[in-house]
PDB file of C-alpha atoms and ligand atoms in Angstrom:
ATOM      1  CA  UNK A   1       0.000   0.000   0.000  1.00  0.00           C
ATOM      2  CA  UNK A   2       1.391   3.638  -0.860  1.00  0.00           C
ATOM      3  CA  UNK A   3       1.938   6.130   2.019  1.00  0.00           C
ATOM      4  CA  UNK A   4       0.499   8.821   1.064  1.00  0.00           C
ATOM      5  CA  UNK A   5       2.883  11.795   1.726  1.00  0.00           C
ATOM      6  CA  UNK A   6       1.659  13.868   3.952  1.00  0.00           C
ATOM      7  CA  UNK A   7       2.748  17.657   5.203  1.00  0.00           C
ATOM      8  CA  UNK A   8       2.152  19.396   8.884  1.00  0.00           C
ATOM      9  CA  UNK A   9       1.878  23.100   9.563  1.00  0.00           C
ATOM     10  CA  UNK A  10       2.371  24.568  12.670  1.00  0.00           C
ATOM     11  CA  UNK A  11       3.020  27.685  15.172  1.00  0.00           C
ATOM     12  CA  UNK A  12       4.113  26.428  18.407  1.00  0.00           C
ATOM     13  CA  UNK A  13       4.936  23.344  20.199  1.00  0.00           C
ATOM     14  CA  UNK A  14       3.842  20.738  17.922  1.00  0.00           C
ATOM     15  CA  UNK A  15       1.808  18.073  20.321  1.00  0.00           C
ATOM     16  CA  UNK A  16      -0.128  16.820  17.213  1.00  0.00           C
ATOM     17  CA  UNK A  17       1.932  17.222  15.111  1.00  0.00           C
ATOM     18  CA  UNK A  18       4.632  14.914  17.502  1.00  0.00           C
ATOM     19  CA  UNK A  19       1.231  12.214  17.897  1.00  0.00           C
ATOM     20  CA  UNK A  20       1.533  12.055  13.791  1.00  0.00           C
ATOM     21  CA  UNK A  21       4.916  11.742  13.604  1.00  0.00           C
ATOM     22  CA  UNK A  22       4.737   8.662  15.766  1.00  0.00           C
ATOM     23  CA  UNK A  23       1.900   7.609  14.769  1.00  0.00           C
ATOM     24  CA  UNK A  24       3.682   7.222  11.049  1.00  0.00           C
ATOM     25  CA  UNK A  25       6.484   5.133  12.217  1.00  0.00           C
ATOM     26  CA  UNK A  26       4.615   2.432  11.718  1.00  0.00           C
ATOM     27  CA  UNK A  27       5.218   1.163   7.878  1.00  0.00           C
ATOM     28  CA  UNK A  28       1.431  -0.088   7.940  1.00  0.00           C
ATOM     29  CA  UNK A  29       0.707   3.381   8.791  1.00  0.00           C
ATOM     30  CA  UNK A  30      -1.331   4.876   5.333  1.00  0.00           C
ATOM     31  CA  UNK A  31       0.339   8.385   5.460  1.00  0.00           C
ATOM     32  CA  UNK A  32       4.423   9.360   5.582  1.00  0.00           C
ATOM     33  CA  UNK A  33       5.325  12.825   7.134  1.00  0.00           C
ATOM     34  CA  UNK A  34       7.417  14.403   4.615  1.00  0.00           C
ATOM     35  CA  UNK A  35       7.731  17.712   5.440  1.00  0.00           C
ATOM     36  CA  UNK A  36       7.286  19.825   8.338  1.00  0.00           C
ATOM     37  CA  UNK A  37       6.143  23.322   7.830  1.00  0.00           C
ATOM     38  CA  UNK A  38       6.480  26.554  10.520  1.00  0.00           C
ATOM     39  CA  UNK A  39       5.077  29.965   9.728  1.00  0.00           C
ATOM     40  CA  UNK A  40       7.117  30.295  13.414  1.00  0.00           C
ATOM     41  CA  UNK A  41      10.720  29.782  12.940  1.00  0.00           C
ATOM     42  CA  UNK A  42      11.426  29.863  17.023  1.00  0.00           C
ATOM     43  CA  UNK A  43       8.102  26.783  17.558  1.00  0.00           C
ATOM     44  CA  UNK A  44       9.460  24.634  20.039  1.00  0.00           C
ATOM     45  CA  UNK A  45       7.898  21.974  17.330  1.00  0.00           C
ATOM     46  CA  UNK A  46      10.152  22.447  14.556  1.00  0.00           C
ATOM     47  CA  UNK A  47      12.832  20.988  16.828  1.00  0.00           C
ATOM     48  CA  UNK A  48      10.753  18.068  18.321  1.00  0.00           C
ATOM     49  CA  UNK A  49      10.508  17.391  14.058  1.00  0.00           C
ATOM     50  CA  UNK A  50      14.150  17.242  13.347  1.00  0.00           C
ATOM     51  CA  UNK A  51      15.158  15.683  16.336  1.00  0.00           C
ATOM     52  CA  UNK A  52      12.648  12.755  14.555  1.00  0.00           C
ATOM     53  CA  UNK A  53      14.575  12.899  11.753  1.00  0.00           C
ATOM     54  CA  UNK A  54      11.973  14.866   9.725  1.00  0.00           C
ATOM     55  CA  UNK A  55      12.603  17.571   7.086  1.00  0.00           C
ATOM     56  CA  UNK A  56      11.365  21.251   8.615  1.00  0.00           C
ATOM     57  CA  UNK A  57      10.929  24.723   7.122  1.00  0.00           C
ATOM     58  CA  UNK A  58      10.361  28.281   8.672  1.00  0.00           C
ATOM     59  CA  UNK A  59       8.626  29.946   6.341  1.00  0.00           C
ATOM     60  CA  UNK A  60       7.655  32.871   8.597  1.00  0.00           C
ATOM     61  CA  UNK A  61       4.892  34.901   7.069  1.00  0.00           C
ATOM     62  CA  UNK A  62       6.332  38.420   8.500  1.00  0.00           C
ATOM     63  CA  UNK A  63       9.439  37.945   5.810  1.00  0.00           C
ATOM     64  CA  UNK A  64       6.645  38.630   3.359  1.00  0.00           C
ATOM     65  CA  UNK A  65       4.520  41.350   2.435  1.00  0.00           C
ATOM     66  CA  UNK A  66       1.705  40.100   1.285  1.00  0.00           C
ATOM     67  CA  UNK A  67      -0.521  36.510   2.370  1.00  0.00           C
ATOM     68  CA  UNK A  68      -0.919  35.777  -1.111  1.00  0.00           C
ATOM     69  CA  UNK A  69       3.422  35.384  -1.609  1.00  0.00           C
ATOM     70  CA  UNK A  70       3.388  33.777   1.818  1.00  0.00           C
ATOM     71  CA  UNK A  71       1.437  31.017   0.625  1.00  0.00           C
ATOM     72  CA  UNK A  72       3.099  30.414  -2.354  1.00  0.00           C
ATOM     73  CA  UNK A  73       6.375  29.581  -0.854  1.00  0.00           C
ATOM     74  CA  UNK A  74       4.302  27.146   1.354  1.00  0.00           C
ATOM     75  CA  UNK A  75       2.534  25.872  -2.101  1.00  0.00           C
ATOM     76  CA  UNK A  76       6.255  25.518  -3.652  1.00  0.00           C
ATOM     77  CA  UNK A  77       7.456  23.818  -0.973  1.00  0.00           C
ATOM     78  CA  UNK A  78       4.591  21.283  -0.491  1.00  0.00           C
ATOM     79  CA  UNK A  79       4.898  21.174  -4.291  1.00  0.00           C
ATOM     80  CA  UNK A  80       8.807  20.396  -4.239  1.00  0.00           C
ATOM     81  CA  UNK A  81       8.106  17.487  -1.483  1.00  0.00           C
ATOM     82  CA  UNK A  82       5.580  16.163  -3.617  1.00  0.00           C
ATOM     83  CA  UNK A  83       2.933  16.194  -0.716  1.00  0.00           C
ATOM     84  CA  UNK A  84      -0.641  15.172  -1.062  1.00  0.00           C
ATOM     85  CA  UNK A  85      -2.281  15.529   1.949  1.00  0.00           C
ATOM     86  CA  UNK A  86      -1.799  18.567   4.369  1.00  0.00           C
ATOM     87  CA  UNK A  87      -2.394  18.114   8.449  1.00  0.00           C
ATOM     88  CA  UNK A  88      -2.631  22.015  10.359  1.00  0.00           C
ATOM     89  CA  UNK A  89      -1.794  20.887  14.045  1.00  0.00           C
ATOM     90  CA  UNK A  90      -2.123  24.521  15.543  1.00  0.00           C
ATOM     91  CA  UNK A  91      -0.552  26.742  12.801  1.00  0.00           C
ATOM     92  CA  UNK A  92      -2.591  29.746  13.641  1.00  0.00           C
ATOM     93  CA  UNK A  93      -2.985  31.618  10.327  1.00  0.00           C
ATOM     94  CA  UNK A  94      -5.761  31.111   8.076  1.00  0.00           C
ATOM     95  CA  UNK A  95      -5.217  29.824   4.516  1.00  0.00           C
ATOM     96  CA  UNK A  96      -7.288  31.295   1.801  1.00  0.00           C
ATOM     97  CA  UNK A  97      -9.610  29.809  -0.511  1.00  0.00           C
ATOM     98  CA  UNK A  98      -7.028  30.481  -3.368  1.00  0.00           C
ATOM     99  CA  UNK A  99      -4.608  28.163  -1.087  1.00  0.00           C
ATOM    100  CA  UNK A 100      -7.120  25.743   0.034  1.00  0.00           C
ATOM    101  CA  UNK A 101      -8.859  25.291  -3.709  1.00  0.00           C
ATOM    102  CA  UNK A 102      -4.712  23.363  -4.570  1.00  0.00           C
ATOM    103  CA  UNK A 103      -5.482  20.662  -2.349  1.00  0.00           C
ATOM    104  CA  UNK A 104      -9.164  20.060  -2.103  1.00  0.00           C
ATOM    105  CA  UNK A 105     -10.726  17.670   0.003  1.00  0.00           C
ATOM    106  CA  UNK A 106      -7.348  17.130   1.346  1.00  0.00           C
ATOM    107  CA  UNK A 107      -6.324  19.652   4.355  1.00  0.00           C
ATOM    108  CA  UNK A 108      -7.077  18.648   7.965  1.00  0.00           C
ATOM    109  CA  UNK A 109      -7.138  20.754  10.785  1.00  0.00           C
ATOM    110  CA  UNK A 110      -7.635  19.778  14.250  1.00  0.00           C
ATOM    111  CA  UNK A 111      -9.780  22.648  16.363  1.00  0.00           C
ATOM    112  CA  UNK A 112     -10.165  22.214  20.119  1.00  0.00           C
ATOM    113  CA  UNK A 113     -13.881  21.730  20.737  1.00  0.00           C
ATOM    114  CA  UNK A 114     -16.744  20.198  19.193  1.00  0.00           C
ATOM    115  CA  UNK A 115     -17.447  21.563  16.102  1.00  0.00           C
ATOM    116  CA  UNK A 116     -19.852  23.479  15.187  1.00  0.00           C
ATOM    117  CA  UNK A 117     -19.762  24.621  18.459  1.00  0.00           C
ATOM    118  CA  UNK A 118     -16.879  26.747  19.570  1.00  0.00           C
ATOM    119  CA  UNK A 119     -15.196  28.091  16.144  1.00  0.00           C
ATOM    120  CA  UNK A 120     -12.567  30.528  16.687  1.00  0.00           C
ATOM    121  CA  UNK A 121     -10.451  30.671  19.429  1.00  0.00           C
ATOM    122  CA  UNK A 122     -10.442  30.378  23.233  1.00  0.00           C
ATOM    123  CA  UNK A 123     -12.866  27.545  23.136  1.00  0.00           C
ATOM    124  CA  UNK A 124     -12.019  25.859  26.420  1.00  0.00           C
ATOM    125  CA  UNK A 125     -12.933  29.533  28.168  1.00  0.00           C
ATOM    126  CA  UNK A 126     -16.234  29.613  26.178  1.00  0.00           C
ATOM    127  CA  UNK A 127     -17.555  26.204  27.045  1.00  0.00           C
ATOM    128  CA  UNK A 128     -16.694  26.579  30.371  1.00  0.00           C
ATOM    129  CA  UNK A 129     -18.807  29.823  31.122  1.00  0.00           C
ATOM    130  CA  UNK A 130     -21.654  28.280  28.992  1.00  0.00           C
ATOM    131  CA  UNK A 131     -21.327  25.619  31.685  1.00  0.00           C
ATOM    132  CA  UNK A 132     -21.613  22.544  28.721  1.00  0.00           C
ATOM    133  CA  UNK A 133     -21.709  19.293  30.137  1.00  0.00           C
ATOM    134  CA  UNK A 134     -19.046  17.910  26.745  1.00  0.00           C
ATOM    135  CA  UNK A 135     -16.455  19.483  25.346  1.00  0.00           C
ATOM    136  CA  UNK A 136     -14.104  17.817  23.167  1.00  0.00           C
ATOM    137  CA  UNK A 137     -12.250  18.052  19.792  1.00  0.00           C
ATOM    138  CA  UNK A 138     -12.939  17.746  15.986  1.00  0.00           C
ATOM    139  CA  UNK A 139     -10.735  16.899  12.983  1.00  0.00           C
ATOM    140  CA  UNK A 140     -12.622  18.294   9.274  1.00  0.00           C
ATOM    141  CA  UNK A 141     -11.774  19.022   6.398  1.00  0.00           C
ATOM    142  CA  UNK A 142     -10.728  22.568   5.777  1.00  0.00           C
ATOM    143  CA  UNK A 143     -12.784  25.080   3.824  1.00  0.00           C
ATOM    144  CA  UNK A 144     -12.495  28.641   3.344  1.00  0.00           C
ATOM    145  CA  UNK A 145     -14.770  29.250   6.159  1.00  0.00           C
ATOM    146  CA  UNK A 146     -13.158  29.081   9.767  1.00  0.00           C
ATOM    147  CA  UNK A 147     -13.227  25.906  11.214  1.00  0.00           C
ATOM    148  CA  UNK A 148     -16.923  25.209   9.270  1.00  0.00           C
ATOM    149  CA  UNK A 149     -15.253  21.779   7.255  1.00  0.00           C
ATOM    150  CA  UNK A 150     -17.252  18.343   6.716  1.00  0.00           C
ATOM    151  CA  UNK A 151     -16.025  16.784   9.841  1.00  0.00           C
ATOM    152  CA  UNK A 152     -13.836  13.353   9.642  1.00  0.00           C
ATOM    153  CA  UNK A 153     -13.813  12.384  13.643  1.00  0.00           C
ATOM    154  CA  UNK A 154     -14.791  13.802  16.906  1.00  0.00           C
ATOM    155  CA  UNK A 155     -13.732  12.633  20.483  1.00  0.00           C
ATOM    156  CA  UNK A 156     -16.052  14.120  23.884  1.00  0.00           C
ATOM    157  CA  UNK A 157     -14.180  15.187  26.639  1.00  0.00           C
ATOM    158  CA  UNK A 158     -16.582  15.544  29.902  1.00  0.00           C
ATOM    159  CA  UNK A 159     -16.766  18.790  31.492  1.00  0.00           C
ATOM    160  CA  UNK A 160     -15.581  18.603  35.457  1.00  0.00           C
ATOM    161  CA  UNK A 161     -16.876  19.875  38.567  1.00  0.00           C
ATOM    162  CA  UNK A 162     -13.880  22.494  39.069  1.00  0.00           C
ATOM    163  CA  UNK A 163     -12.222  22.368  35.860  1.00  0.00           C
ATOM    164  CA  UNK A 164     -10.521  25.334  34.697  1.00  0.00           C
ATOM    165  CA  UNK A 165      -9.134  26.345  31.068  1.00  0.00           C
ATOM    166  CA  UNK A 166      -5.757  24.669  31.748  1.00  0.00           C
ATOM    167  CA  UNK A 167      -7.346  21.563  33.660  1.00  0.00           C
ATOM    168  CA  UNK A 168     -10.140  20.999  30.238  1.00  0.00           C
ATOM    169  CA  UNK A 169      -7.237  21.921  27.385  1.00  0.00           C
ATOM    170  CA  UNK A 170      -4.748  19.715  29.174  1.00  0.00           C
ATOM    171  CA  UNK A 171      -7.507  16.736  29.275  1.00  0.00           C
ATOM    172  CA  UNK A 172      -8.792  18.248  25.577  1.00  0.00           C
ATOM    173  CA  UNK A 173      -5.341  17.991  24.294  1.00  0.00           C
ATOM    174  CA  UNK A 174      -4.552  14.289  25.446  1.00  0.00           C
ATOM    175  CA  UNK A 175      -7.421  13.619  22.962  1.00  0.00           C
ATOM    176  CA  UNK A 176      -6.539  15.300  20.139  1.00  0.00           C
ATOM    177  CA  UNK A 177      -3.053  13.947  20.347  1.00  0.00           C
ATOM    178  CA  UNK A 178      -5.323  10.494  20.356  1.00  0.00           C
ATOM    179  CA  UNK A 179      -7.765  11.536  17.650  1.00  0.00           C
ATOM    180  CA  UNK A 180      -5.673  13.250  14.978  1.00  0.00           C
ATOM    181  CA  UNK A 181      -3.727  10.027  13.864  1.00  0.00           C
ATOM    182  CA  UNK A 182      -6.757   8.053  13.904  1.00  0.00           C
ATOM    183  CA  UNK A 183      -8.332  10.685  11.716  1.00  0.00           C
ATOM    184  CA  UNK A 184      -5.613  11.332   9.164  1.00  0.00           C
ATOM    185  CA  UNK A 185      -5.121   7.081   8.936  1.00  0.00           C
ATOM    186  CA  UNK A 186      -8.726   7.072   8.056  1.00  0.00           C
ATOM    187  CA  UNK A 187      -8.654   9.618   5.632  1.00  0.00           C
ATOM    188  CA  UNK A 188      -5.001   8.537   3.878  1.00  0.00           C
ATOM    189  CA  UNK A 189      -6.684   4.926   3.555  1.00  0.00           C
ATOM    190  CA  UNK A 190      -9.518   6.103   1.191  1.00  0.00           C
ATOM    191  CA  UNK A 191      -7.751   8.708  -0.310  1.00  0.00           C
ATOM    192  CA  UNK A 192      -7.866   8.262  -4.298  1.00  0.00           C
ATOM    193  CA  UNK A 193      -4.660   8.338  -6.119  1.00  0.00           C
ATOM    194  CA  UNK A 194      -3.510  12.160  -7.392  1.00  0.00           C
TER     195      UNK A 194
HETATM  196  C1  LIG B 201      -4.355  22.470  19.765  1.00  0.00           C
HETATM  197  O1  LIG B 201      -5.154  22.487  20.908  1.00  0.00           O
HETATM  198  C2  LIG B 201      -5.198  22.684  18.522  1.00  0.00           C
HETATM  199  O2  LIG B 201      -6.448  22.084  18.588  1.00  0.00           O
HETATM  200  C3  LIG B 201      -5.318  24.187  18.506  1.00  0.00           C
HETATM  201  O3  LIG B 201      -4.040  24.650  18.861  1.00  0.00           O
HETATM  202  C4  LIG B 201      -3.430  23.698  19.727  1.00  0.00           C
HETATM  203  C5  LIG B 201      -2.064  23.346  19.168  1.00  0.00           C
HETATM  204  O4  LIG B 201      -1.369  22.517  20.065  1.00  0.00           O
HETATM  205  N1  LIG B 201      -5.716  24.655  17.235  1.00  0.00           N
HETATM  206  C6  LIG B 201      -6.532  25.683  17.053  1.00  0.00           C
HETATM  207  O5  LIG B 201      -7.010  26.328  17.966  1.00  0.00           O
HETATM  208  C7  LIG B 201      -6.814  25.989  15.605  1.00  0.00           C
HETATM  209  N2  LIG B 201      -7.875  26.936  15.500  1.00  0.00           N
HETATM  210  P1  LIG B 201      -0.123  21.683  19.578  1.00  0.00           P
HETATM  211  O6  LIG B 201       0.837  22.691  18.934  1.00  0.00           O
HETATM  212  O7  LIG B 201       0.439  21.103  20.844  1.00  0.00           O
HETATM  213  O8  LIG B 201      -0.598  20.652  18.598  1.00  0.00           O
END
């Protein structure tokens, strides 16, 4: 079976991105991480990536002036590792349609909550004040509008008597580091040739 070559973007410490990486070390594994990608250059997860043995780039979006030339050196360089599918695990800029329409049907993003509840940011804060009973996580598919994808897979995460932001995101974030590689294997495995 083909590994399908797969690309993460990030901004900052790389969690998901570091439950992908391992999650491809297995050869039965349907995706390969070929490249990783850092709009950051300083993210604490471009070093957690080499020290894996996996290719990294900074390609900080400050060094250019408009979005439009940022994302084309990300489009060249997903281009240049031959990359088919494309995993955001926390990169915290959004992509434009112009960006999104080159690899249709095949971005990911994992968002902190479940979706459609909770788009944007500071979604542990916001389900806590609603007082919600479940909170959780969602991988989709990413579509010009924020965090509004067909979703692929969806994990609850029970709301405690006490809990604070860092108590649910720490909990929140244990699974999403679970949920992302069962979400990108599912999605890699039915993926039709390019
Ligand atoms: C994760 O909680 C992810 O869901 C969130 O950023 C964090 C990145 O953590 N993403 C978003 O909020 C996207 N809108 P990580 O760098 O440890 O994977």
């Amino acid at each position: 079976m083909a590994r399908r070559r797969t690309a993460i973007l990030i901004s900052g410490r790389g969690t998901n991105m570091a439950a992908l990486i391992e999650a491809a070390r297995d050869p039965s594994y349907p995706a390969e991480i070929a490249v990783v990608i850092s709009n950051i250059a300083s993210a604490k997860g471009l070093e957690i990536a080499e020290a894996a043995g996996i290719k990294t780039l900074a390609i900080s979006n400050k060094y250019y002036s408009t979005k439009t030339v940022f994302e084309e050196q990300i489009l060249k360089a997903l281009s240049e590792s031959r990359i088919e599918l494309v995993c955001l695990a926390g990169f915290m800029r959004v992509l434009s349609a112009s960006f999104i329409s080159h690899f249709e049907g095949r971005i990911l993003n994992i968002h902190p909550s479940l979706l459609p509840a909770y788009r944007g940011l500071d979604t542990h804060k916001r389900a806590l004040a609603d007082g919600v009973k479940d909170h959780g996580c969602t991988v989709h598919f990413v579509v010009p509008e924020l965090d509004a994808g067909p979703v692929i897979a969806q994990a609850i995460v029970p709301v405690l008597d006490g809990d604070t932001e860092e108590t649910l995101s720490a909990r929140v974030l244990i699974a999403e580091n679970r949920l992302y590689p069962e979400a990108l294997a599912k999605v890699a495995a039915s993926l039709a040739p390019l």
